[in-house]
Coordinates of C-alpha atoms in Angstrom, one line a residue:
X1040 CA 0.0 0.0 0.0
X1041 CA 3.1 2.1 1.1
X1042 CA 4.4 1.3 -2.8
X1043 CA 1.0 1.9 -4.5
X1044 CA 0.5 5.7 -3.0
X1045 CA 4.3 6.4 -3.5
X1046 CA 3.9 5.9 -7.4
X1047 CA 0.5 7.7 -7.1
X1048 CA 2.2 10.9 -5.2
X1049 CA 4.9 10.8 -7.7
X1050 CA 2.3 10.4 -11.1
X1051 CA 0.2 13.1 -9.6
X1052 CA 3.3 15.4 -8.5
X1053 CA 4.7 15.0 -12.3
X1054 CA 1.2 15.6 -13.6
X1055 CA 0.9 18.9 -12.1
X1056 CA 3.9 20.0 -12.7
X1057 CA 4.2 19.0 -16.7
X1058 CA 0.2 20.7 -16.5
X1059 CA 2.0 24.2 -14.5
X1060 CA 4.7 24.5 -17.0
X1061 CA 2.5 24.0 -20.1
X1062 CA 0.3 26.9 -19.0
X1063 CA 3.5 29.2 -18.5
X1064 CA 4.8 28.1 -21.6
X1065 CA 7.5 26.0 -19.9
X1066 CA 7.1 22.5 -21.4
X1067 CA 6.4 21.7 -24.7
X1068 CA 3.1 19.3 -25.8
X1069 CA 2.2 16.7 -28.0
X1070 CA -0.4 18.3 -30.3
X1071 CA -3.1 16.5 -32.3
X1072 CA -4.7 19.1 -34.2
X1073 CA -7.1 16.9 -36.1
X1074 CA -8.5 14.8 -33.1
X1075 CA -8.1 17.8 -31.0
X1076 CA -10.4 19.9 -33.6
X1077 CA -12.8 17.5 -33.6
X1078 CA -13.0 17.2 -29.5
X1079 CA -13.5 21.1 -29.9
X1080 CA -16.1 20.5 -32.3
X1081 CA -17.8 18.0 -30.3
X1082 CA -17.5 20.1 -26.7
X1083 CA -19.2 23.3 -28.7
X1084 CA -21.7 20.6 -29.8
X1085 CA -23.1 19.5 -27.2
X1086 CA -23.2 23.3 -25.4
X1087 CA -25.4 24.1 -28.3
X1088 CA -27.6 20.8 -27.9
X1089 CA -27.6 21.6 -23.9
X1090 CA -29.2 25.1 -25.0
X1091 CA -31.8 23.5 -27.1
X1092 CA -32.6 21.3 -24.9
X1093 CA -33.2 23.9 -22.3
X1094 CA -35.5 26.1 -24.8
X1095 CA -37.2 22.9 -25.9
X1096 CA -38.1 22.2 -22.1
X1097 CA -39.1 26.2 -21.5
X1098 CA -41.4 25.8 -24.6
X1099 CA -42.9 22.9 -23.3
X1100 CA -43.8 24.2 -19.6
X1101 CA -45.1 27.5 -21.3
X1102 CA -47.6 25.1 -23.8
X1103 CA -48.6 23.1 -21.1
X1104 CA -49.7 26.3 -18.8
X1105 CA -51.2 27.3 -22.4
X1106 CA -54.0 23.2 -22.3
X1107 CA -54.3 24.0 -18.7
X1108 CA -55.8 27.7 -19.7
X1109 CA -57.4 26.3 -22.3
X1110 CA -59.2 23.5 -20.4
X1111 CA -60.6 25.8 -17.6
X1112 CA -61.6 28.1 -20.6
X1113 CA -63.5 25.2 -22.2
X1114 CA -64.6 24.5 -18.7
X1115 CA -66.3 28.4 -18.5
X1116 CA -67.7 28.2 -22.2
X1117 CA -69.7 24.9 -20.9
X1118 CA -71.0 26.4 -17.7
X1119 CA -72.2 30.0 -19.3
X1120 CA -73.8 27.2 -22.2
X1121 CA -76.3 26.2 -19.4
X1122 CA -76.6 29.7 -17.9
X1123 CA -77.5 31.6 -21.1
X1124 CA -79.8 29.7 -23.2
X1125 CA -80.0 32.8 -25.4
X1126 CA -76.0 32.2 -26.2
X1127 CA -76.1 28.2 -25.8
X1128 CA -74.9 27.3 -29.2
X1129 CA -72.4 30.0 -29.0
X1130 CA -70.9 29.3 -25.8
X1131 CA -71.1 25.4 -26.6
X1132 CA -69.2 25.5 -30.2
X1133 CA -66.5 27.6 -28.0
X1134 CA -65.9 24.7 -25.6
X1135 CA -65.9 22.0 -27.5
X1136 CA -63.5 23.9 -29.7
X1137 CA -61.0 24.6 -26.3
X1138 CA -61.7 20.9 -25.2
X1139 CA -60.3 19.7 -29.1
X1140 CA -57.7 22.4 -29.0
X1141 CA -56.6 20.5 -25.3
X1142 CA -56.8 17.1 -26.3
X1143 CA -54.7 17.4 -29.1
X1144 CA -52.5 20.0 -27.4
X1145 CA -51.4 17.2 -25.2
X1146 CA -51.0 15.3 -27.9
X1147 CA -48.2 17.5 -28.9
X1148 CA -47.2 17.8 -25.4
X1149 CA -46.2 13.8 -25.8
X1150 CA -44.0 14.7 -29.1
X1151 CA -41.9 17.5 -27.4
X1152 CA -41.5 15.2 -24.2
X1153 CA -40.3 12.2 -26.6
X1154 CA -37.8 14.9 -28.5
X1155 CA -36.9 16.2 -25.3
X1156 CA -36.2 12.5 -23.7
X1157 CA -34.2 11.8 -26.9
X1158 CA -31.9 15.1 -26.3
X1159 CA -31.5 14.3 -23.1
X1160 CA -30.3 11.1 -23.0
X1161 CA -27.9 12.2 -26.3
X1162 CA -26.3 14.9 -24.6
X1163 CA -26.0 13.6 -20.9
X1164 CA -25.1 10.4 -21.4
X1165 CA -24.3 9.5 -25.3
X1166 CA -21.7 12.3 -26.2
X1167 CA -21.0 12.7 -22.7
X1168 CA -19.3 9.1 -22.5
X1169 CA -17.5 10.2 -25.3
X1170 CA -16.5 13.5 -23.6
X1171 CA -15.2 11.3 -20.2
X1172 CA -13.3 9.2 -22.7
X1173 CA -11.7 12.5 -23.9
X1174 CA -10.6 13.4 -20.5
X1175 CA -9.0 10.1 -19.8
X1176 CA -6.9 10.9 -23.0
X1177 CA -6.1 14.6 -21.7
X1178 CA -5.0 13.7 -18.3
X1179 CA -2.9 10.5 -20.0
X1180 CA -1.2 13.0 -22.9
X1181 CA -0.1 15.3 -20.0
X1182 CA 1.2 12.4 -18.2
X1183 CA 3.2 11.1 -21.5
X1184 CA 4.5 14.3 -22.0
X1185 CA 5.4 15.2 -18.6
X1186 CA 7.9 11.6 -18.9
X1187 CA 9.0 12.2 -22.0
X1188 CA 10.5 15.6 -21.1
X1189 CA 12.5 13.4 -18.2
X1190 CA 13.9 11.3 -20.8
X1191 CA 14.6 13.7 -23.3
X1192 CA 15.9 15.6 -20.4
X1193 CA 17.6 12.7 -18.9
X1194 CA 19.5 12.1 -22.2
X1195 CA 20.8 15.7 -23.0
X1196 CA 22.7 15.7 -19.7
X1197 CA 24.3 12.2 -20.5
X1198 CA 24.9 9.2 -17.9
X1199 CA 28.3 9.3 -16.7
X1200 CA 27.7 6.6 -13.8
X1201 CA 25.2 3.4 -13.5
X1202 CA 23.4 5.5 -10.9
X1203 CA 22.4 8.1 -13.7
X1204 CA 22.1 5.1 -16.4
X1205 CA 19.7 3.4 -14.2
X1206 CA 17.9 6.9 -13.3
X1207 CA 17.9 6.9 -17.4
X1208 CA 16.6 3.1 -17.7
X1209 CA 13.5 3.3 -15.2
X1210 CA 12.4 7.0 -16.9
X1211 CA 12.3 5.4 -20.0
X1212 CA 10.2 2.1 -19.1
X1213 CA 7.7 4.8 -17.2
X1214 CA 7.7 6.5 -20.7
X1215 CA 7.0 3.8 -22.8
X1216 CA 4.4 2.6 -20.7
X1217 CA 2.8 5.6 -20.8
X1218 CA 3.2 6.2 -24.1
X1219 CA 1.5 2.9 -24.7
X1220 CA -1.6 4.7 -22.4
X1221 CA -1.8 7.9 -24.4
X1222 CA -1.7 5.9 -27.8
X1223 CA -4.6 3.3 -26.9
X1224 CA -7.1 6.2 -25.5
X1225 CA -6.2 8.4 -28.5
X1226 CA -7.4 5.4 -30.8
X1227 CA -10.2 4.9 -28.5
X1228 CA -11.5 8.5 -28.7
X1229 CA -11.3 8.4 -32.1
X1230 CA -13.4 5.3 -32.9
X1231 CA -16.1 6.3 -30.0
X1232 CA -15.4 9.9 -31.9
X1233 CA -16.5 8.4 -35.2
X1234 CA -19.6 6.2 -34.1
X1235 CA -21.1 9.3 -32.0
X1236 CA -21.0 11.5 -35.1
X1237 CA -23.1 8.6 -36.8
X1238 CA -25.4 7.5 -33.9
X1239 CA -25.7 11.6 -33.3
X1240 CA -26.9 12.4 -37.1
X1241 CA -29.1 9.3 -37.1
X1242 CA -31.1 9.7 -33.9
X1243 CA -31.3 14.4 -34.4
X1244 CA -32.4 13.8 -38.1
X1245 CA -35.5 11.6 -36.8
X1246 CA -35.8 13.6 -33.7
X1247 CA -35.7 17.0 -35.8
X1248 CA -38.4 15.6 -38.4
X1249 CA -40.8 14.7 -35.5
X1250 CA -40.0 18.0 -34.0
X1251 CA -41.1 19.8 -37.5
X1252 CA -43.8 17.5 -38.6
X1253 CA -45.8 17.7 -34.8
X1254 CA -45.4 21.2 -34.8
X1255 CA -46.3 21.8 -37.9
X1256 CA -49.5 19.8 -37.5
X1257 CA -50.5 20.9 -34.6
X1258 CA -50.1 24.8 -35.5
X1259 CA -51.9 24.2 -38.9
X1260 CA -54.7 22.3 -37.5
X1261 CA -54.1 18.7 -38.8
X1262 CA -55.4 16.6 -36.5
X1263 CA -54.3 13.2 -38.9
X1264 CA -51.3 14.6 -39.7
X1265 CA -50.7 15.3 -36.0
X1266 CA -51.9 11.3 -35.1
X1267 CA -49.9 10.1 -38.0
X1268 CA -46.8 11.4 -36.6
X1269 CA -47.1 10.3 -33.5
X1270 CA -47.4 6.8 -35.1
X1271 CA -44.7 6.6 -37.2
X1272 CA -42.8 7.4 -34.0
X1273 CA -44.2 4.8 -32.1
X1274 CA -45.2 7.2 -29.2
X1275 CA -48.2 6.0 -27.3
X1276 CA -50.1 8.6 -26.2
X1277 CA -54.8 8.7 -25.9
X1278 CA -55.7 11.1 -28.9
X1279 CA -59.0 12.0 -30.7
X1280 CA -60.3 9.4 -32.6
X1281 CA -62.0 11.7 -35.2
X1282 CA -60.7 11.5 -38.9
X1283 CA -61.6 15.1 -39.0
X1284 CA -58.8 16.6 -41.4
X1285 CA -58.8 19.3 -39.2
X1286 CA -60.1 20.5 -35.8
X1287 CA -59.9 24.5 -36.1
X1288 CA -61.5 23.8 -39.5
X1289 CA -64.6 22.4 -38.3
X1290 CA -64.9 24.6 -35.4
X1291 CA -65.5 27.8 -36.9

């Protein structure tokens, strides 16, 4: 145990230091600027997914407050229907209108929930998988850099005694094998790199034409279109069973 938290003092010690001197400009640093563009690219990513993810879930509290107005509006129309039989048709063709306008409302509630489900679980645990991967292969470059400054150190002095040659001997297997660290999660980053970018188009382009297609129903008063959507989604949700092509149409 003694052993084990000596060689983790001395990583750790080494790591900070080689991390100090690279922010001074003190110590040079193994650059990647391919792979490191694209872990840029994918960091900015999923900020901008965070952020529309975040209006997506303010749109959807401000809709739902929207059914719940609408529902005790429908509820009022009903109740002055029986109060004013002079107005009765009026005030009935006005609820029934709010009560349709509900219904399917939370029909599109159930697509922005399943878009917002689908984001969520993409940027908090998909690309951010990815993005703990990428940190693995930060901390291990600074650690392959900070040893392979000690040996290049190590051999611009010279070893004029087996004391240094051994000093010389053990930096370079701590190199190596941390060299052999740095090169396994760099090709691991880039092959979870590459299937992300796939698995991200695939599930955003579905996501994005359910997004479009529900709203757009909804908004244009398509009640089939609307249903339609939701099955070619597969999202279970209780809607109107009227084949009505659309709901504002036939309520005016």
């Amino acid at each position: 145990k003694i052993g084990s938290l000596k060689a983790w003092s001395f990583s750790t010690y080494k790591f900070t230091k080689q991390l100090l001197s690279e922010k001074l400009g003190q110590a040079t640093r193994t650059v990647d600027s391919e792979l490191e563009g694209q872990i840029e690219s994918l960091k900015d990513t999923q900020l901008k997914y965070l952020n529309l993810l975040k209006l997506a879930k303010s749109l959807t509290t401000h809709f739902t407050q929207v059914i719940q107005t609408q529902k005790s509006l429908g509820d009022a129309f009903s109740q002055l229907s029986q109060k004013n039989p002079e107005l009765h048709e009026e005030f009935t063709y006005n609820s029934e209108t709010q009560k349709i306008l509900c219904k399917n409302g939370e029909t599109l509630l159930g697509a922005l929930n399943f878009f917002i489900s689908t984001l969520t679980t993409l940027c908090n645990k998909t690309i951010e998988d990815t993005l703990i991967t990428i940190r693995h292969y930060e901390s291990a470059r600074i650690e392959y850099d900070a040893y392979r400054l000690d040996v290049e150190s190590m051999q611009m002095v010279g070893t004029k005694d087996s004391v240094q040659s051994q000093r010389l001997a053990d930096a370079q297997q701590r190199y190596e094998a941390h060299k052999e660290k740095f090169e396994n999660l760099r090709s691991d980053v880039a092959i979870k790199m590459k299937f992300l970018d796939e698995n991200r188009v695939n599930v955003m382009q579905r996501q994005l034409v359910l997004f479009h297609n529900a709203v757009a129903s909804y908004f244009s008063g398509n009640q089939v279109a609307l249903e339609e959507t939701m099955k070619q989604f597969n999202i279970k949700l209780k809607t109107p069973n009227s084949t009505k092509p659309s709901w504002l149409e036939n309520n005016k």
